[in-house]
XYZ file of N, CA, C and O in Angstrom:
496
model
N -3.250 12.818 0.112
C -3.078 11.420 -0.408
C -3.826 11.138 -1.700
O -3.248 10.619 -2.044
N -4.989 11.444 -1.852
C -5.745 11.348 -3.007
C -5.234 11.997 -4.128
O -5.131 11.462 -5.471
N -4.741 13.142 -3.918
C -4.335 14.184 -5.252
C -2.996 13.404 -5.493
O -2.559 13.526 -6.877
N -2.006 13.176 -4.685
C -0.908 12.292 -5.191
C -1.505 11.342 -5.784
O -0.651 11.095 -6.990
N -2.231 10.313 -5.348
C -2.308 9.219 -6.329
C -2.953 9.789 -7.825
O -3.005 8.785 -8.734
N -3.676 10.739 -7.957
C -4.411 11.368 -9.121
C -3.419 11.297 -10.062
O -3.506 11.482 -10.945
N -2.425 12.390 -9.302
C -1.616 12.853 -10.306
C -0.469 11.953 -10.724
O -0.243 11.886 -11.935
N -0.459 10.767 -10.194
C 0.539 9.687 -10.683
C -0.096 8.803 -11.297
O 0.167 8.288 -12.337
N -1.457 8.517 -11.311
C -2.538 7.908 -12.065
C -2.565 8.531 -13.398
O -2.334 7.888 -14.464
N -2.824 10.016 -13.404
C -2.766 11.083 -14.460
C -1.475 10.718 -15.439
O -1.790 10.345 -16.788
N -0.188 10.474 -14.950
C 1.181 10.905 -15.500
C 1.005 9.170 -16.235
O 1.734 9.113 -17.339
N 0.639 8.112 -15.296
C 0.783 6.712 -15.946
C -0.019 6.715 -17.090
O 0.283 5.965 -18.292
N -1.300 7.092 -16.918
C -2.297 7.167 -18.014
C -2.074 7.747 -19.202
O -2.190 7.674 -20.531
N -1.677 8.828 -18.806
C -1.108 9.541 -20.144
C 0.378 9.242 -20.996
O -0.055 8.961 -22.242
N 1.074 8.374 -20.261
C 1.933 7.922 -20.920
C 1.962 6.883 -21.749
O 1.768 6.547 -22.378
N 1.127 5.901 -20.941
C 0.454 4.968 -21.512
C -0.193 4.703 -23.038
O -0.063 4.156 -23.734
N -1.156 6.006 -22.918
C -1.991 6.531 -24.114
C -1.064 7.200 -25.292
O -1.294 6.637 -26.142
N -0.244 7.681 -24.809
C 1.129 8.142 -25.803
C 1.733 7.153 -26.312
O 1.746 6.969 -27.647
N 1.989 6.153 -25.574
C 2.823 5.079 -25.959
C 1.965 4.217 -26.823
O 2.279 3.564 -27.742
N 0.717 3.927 -26.355
C -0.129 3.348 -27.416
C -0.475 3.945 -28.825
O -0.420 3.400 -30.074
N -0.382 5.258 -28.974
C -0.618 6.240 -30.076
C 0.551 5.687 -30.902
O 0.564 5.504 -31.960
N 2.113 5.880 -30.331
C 3.431 5.660 -30.732
C 3.552 4.186 -31.390
O 4.201 4.018 -32.602
N 3.059 3.196 -30.768
C 3.042 1.810 -31.027
C 2.502 1.627 -32.471
O 2.547 0.630 -33.164
N 0.708 2.031 -32.202
C 0.104 1.772 -33.365
C 0.672 2.305 -34.512
O 0.811 1.658 -35.571
N 1.235 3.379 -35.058
C 1.656 4.338 -36.064
C 2.881 3.504 -36.170
O 3.172 3.114 -37.755
N 3.774 3.020 -35.584
C 5.163 2.187 -35.586
C 4.987 0.821 -36.164
O 5.310 0.654 -37.149
N 4.068 0.283 -35.454
C 3.959 -0.981 -35.587
C 2.921 -1.479 -37.316
O 3.604 -2.220 -38.254
N 2.133 -0.375 -37.869
C 1.518 -0.832 -38.988
C 2.267 0.339 -40.099
O 1.886 0.095 -41.426
N 3.367 1.175 -39.826
C 4.107 1.636 -40.598
C 5.341 1.467 -41.057
O 5.648 1.214 -42.437
N 6.082 1.032 -39.979
C 7.386 0.377 -40.169
C 7.568 -0.949 -39.457
O 8.435 -1.766 -40.480
N 7.343 -1.183 -38.484
C 8.061 -2.237 -37.953
C 7.487 -3.889 -38.255
O 8.096 -4.661 -38.877
N 6.102 -3.794 -38.136
C 5.248 -5.325 -38.948
C 3.861 -4.754 -39.814
O 3.042 -5.345 -39.024
N 4.209 -3.826 -40.489
C 2.616 -3.742 -41.135
C 2.058 -5.165 -42.086
O 2.820 -6.072 -42.437
N 1.145 -4.830 -42.161
C 0.098 -6.263 -42.794
C 0.786 -6.321 -44.001
O 0.847 -7.361 -44.615
N 1.127 -5.181 -44.807
C 1.398 -4.939 -46.259
C 2.767 -4.670 -46.470
O 2.901 -3.457 -45.435
N 3.730 -4.972 -46.925
C 4.923 -4.244 -47.179
C 5.102 -3.156 -47.478
O 3.993 -2.634 -48.209
N 5.548 -1.964 -46.937
C 5.850 -1.051 -46.949
C 4.437 -0.001 -46.273
O 4.593 1.214 -46.678
N 3.938 -0.200 -45.583
C 2.826 0.068 -44.805
C 1.386 -0.307 -45.031
O 1.257 -0.604 -46.463
N 0.604 0.043 -43.992
C -0.840 -0.038 -44.382
C -1.618 0.671 -44.221
O -1.544 1.435 -43.236
N -3.171 0.902 -44.264
C -3.836 1.963 -44.102
C -4.714 1.732 -42.552
O -5.077 2.561 -42.029
N -3.984 0.650 -41.702
C -4.234 0.383 -40.588
C -3.590 1.191 -39.599
O -3.824 1.367 -38.598
N -2.464 2.102 -40.410
C -1.627 3.174 -39.324
C -3.088 4.011 -38.850
O -2.878 4.621 -37.893
N -4.186 4.344 -39.621
C -5.148 5.158 -39.171
C -6.200 4.755 -38.070
O -6.930 5.546 -37.314
N -5.345 3.394 -37.440
C -6.162 3.187 -36.392
C -5.620 3.946 -34.716
O -6.487 3.978 -34.037
N -4.407 4.710 -35.134
C -4.158 5.424 -33.893
C -5.271 6.570 -33.873
O -4.854 7.209 -33.161
N -5.870 7.164 -35.004
C -6.338 8.604 -35.020
C -7.511 8.464 -33.605
O -7.462 9.534 -33.194
N -8.087 7.499 -33.593
C -9.361 7.639 -32.732
C -8.446 7.647 -31.061
O -9.463 7.957 -30.097
N -7.241 7.403 -31.208
C -6.810 7.629 -29.899
C -6.307 8.893 -29.671
O -5.883 9.235 -28.355
N -6.565 10.078 -30.426
C -6.256 11.136 -30.230
C -7.448 11.874 -29.496
O -7.376 12.971 -28.957
N -8.576 11.133 -29.693
C -9.717 11.505 -28.928
C -10.190 11.740 -27.586
O -9.759 12.955 -26.780
N -9.398 10.783 -27.077
C -9.510 10.831 -25.486
C -7.873 11.590 -25.041
O -8.043 12.169 -23.867
N -6.952 11.394 -25.675
C -5.950 12.338 -25.342
C -5.967 13.817 -25.405
O -5.657 14.490 -24.343
N -6.850 14.377 -26.096
C -7.122 15.844 -26.004
C -7.856 16.125 -24.684
O -7.490 17.044 -24.223
N -8.848 15.206 -24.154
C -9.405 15.152 -22.648
C -8.706 15.319 -21.580
O -8.675 15.829 -20.881
N -7.576 14.431 -21.875
C -6.726 13.650 -21.013
C -5.882 15.126 -20.835
O -5.184 15.324 -19.464
N -5.210 15.659 -21.953
C -4.209 16.616 -21.512
C -4.944 18.009 -21.132
O -4.036 18.794 -20.375
N -6.167 17.899 -21.133
C -6.937 19.348 -20.509
C -6.961 19.341 -18.760
O -6.811 17.989 -18.437
N -6.529 20.194 -18.326
C -6.485 20.650 -16.723
C -8.115 20.903 -16.446
O -7.877 22.415 -16.052
N -9.005 20.200 -16.595
C -10.188 20.939 -16.377
C -11.261 19.699 -15.657
O -10.701 18.364 -15.534
N -12.135 19.934 -15.314
C -13.160 18.922 -14.521
C -13.561 18.002 -15.648
O -14.100 17.021 -15.106
N -13.365 18.021 -16.971
C -13.705 17.181 -17.736
C -12.598 16.046 -18.028
O -13.011 15.016 -18.639
N -11.342 16.136 -17.271
C -10.955 14.991 -17.370
C -11.191 13.513 -16.670
O -10.652 12.619 -17.116
N -11.870 13.893 -15.437
C -12.300 12.775 -14.785
C -13.580 12.277 -15.789
O -13.390 10.828 -16.146
N -14.161 12.781 -16.367
C -15.144 12.293 -17.559
C -14.567 11.273 -18.414
O -14.813 10.462 -18.719
N -13.524 12.010 -19.084
C -12.701 11.413 -19.918
C -11.773 9.989 -19.582
O -12.225 9.083 -20.507
N -11.477 10.122 -18.621
C -11.028 8.705 -18.192
C -12.189 7.585 -18.061
O -12.000 6.661 -18.278
N -13.397 8.233 -17.525
C -14.476 7.050 -17.488
C -15.071 6.782 -18.511
O -14.771 5.291 -18.871
N -15.105 7.366 -19.982
C -15.513 7.039 -21.035
C -14.428 5.846 -21.662
O -14.730 5.072 -22.475
N -12.979 6.373 -21.680
C -11.850 6.329 -22.063
C -11.710 4.659 -21.515
O -10.720 4.075 -22.362
N -12.242 4.047 -20.312
C -12.005 2.914 -20.072
C -12.747 2.134 -20.592
O -12.285 0.846 -21.767
N -13.792 2.449 -21.370
C -14.462 1.315 -22.366
C -13.753 1.453 -23.806
O -13.869 0.462 -24.611
N -13.354 2.834 -24.075
C -12.949 2.976 -25.373
C -11.883 2.120 -25.766
O -11.739 1.498 -27.005
N -10.869 1.673 -24.709
C -9.495 1.247 -24.569
C -9.601 -0.267 -25.148
O -8.665 -0.930 -25.412
N -10.910 -0.647 -24.486
C -11.192 -2.221 -24.546
C -11.116 -2.528 -26.206
O -10.603 -3.441 -26.424
N -11.444 -1.858 -26.919
C -11.738 -1.824 -28.413
C -10.015 -2.258 -28.838
O -9.772 -3.313 -29.713
N -9.071 -1.658 -28.289
C -7.850 -1.650 -28.629
C -7.118 -2.984 -27.884
O -6.221 -3.969 -28.565
N -7.521 -3.104 -26.718
C -7.280 -4.454 -26.388
C -7.896 -5.882 -26.893
O -7.135 -6.746 -27.087
N -8.991 -5.631 -27.446
C -9.202 -6.791 -28.169
C -8.611 -7.027 -29.478
O -8.362 -8.108 -29.995
N -8.260 -6.170 -29.971
C -7.282 -6.023 -31.193
C -5.919 -6.860 -31.037
O -5.506 -7.515 -31.717
N -5.435 -6.378 -29.520
C -4.282 -7.051 -29.085
C -4.224 -8.307 -28.792
O -3.502 -9.164 -29.441
N -5.647 -8.598 -28.420
C -5.612 -10.377 -28.050
C -5.845 -11.162 -29.632
O -5.134 -12.137 -29.617
N -6.300 -10.528 -30.305
C -6.564 -11.396 -32.002
C -5.438 -11.468 -32.139
O -5.093 -12.349 -32.878
N -4.545 -10.407 -32.462
C -3.415 -10.447 -33.278
C -2.182 -11.056 -32.575
O -1.483 -11.771 -33.239
N -2.095 -10.825 -31.082
C -1.222 -11.869 -30.575
C -1.639 -13.395 -30.781
O -0.787 -14.350 -30.834
N -3.009 -13.786 -30.601
C -3.339 -15.085 -31.055
C -3.105 -15.652 -32.377
O -2.785 -16.655 -32.755
N -3.478 -14.923 -33.379
C -3.424 -15.321 -35.009
C -2.287 -14.503 -35.839
O -2.337 -15.050 -36.635
N -1.284 -13.568 -35.340
C -0.504 -13.142 -36.504
C 0.389 -14.368 -36.326
O 0.788 -14.756 -35.622
N 1.174 -13.991 -37.667
C 2.201 -15.102 -38.069
C 3.492 -14.883 -37.524
O 4.256 -15.841 -37.022
N 4.125 -13.317 -38.049
C 5.333 -13.695 -37.322
C 5.365 -12.969 -35.805
O 4.693 -12.852 -35.249
N 6.713 -13.633 -35.232
C 6.838 -13.539 -33.773
C 6.872 -11.839 -33.486
O 6.472 -11.235 -32.468
N 7.488 -10.987 -34.543
C 7.513 -9.324 -34.130
C 6.028 -9.014 -34.036
O 5.993 -7.919 -33.003
N 5.120 -9.411 -34.966
C 3.978 -8.742 -34.730
C 3.305 -9.447 -33.082
O 2.239 -8.935 -32.574
N 3.480 -10.525 -33.208
C 2.953 -11.356 -31.810
C 3.366 -10.223 -30.605
O 2.683 -10.056 -29.662
N 4.751 -10.048 -30.694
C 5.260 -9.484 -29.687
C 4.417 -7.592 -29.393
O 4.394 -7.159 -28.727
N 4.681 -7.210 -30.546
C 3.804 -5.999 -30.393
C 2.601 -6.045 -30.005
O 1.966 -5.050 -29.288
N 1.946 -6.991 -30.524
C 0.334 -7.267 -29.784
C 0.557 -7.490 -28.483
O -0.413 -6.856 -27.813
N 1.371 -7.973 -28.133
C 1.460 -8.356 -26.402
C 1.590 -6.624 -25.169
O 1.653 -6.765 -24.722
N 2.704 -5.983 -26.567
C 3.042 -4.472 -25.828
C 1.506 -3.836 -25.803
O 1.396 -3.065 -24.700
N 1.117 -3.868 -26.833
C -0.237 -3.238 -27.351
C -1.441 -3.970 -25.635
O -1.843 -3.064 -25.043
N -1.133 -5.208 -25.593
C -2.144 -5.377 -24.483
C -1.471 -4.816 -23.119
O -2.245 -4.645 -22.360
N -0.543 -4.843 -22.919
C 0.223 -3.951 -21.644
C -0.143 -2.560 -21.794
O -0.659 -2.363 -20.613
N 0.263 -1.713 -22.910
C -0.068 -0.590 -22.809
C -1.602 -0.292 -22.396
O -2.121 0.607 -21.612
N -2.488 -1.064 -23.149
C -3.913 -1.033 -22.940
C -4.438 -1.156 -21.513
O -4.966 -1.159 -20.616
N -3.692 -2.496 -20.629
C -4.249 -2.550 -19.230
C -3.419 -1.840 -18.585
O -4.272 -1.287 -17.452
N -2.337 -1.178 -18.347
C -1.802 -0.251 -17.636
C -2.939 1.414 -18.011
O -3.028 1.605 -16.325
N -2.820 1.551 -19.156
C -4.462 2.540 -19.263
C -5.359 2.422 -18.207
O -5.991 3.031 -17.564
N -5.877 1.249 -18.681
C -7.142 0.780 -18.240
C -7.054 0.885 -16.479
O -7.800 1.239 -15.739
N -5.931 0.246 -15.858
C -5.629 0.549 -14.571
C -5.381 1.742 -13.865
O -6.075 2.381 -12.769
N -4.936 2.384 -14.799
C -4.411 4.180 -14.281
C -5.514 5.315 -14.387
O -5.911 5.899 -13.367
N -6.681 4.808 -15.648
C -7.492 5.248 -15.061
C -8.842 4.998 -14.295
O -9.358 5.968 -13.679
N -8.792 3.474 -13.786
C -9.669 3.214 -12.784
C -9.142 3.936 -11.376
O -10.170 4.599 -11.095
N -7.838 4.060 -11.132
C -7.231 4.671 -10.091
C -7.483 6.155 -9.902
O -7.850 6.818 -8.754
N -7.225 6.936 -11.280
C -7.307 8.391 -11.334
C -8.965 8.247 -10.845
O -9.415 9.549 -10.301
N -9.885 7.619 -11.672
C -11.261 8.140 -11.704
C -11.730 7.899 -9.879
O -12.622 8.520 -9.277
N -11.286 6.696 -9.123
C -11.724 6.350 -7.633
C -11.136 7.554 -7.174
O -11.688 7.802 -5.879
N -9.838 8.147 -7.294
C -9.310 8.877 -6.527
C -9.936 10.465 -6.713
O -9.509 11.470 -5.713
N -10.637 10.710 -7.669
C -11.323 12.347 -7.662
C -12.515 12.269 -6.994
O -12.996 11.250 -7.195
N -12.852 13.227 -6.219
C -14.431 13.111 -6.013
C -15.593 13.708 -7.006
O -14.735 13.755 -7.939
N -16.635 12.612 -6.973
C -17.717 12.719 -7.742
C -18.178 14.074 -7.853
O -18.325 15.003 -6.995
N -18.385 14.763 -9.048
C -18.720 16.090 -9.174
C -20.169 16.416 -8.789
O -20.449 17.418 -8.166
N -21.022 15.026 -8.322
C -22.074 15.454 -7.439
C -22.193 15.344 -6.009
O -22.891 15.558 -5.208
N -20.720 14.925 -5.422
C -20.828 15.048 -4.090
C -19.804 16.542 -3.664
O -19.865 16.782 -2.367
N -19.329 17.143 -4.942
C -18.714 18.585 -4.419
C -19.922 19.584 -4.008
O -20.661 19.499 -4.679
N -19.438 20.342 -2.932
C -20.584 21.309 -2.440
C -19.507 22.332 -1.958
O -18.929 22.403 -1.355
């Protein structure tokens, strides 16, 4: 049961993280960039590749990656809150809402994954 829950949480977490990367690139490059023609803010997608590497790996470090990435994803959640509140265009506000949704889904999936995996200290 726990392995099924962990597998589902892993798939959902991976999909939401990839979705967040795609959203960040499309948002700042094509859909609603801060400046016409795109902006350097598109580089905000690069730090999301750091947890993606650990989550893609099928090893014991995946649990650790999910643990620290729950704190890491809160930066993107905060950006979504600020931009949903302060951006002028409705498209940009909608994209911020989508960013909030993807961050929340990733956060919950990471928590479920970590809780369904045994702690390395309890394995014997």
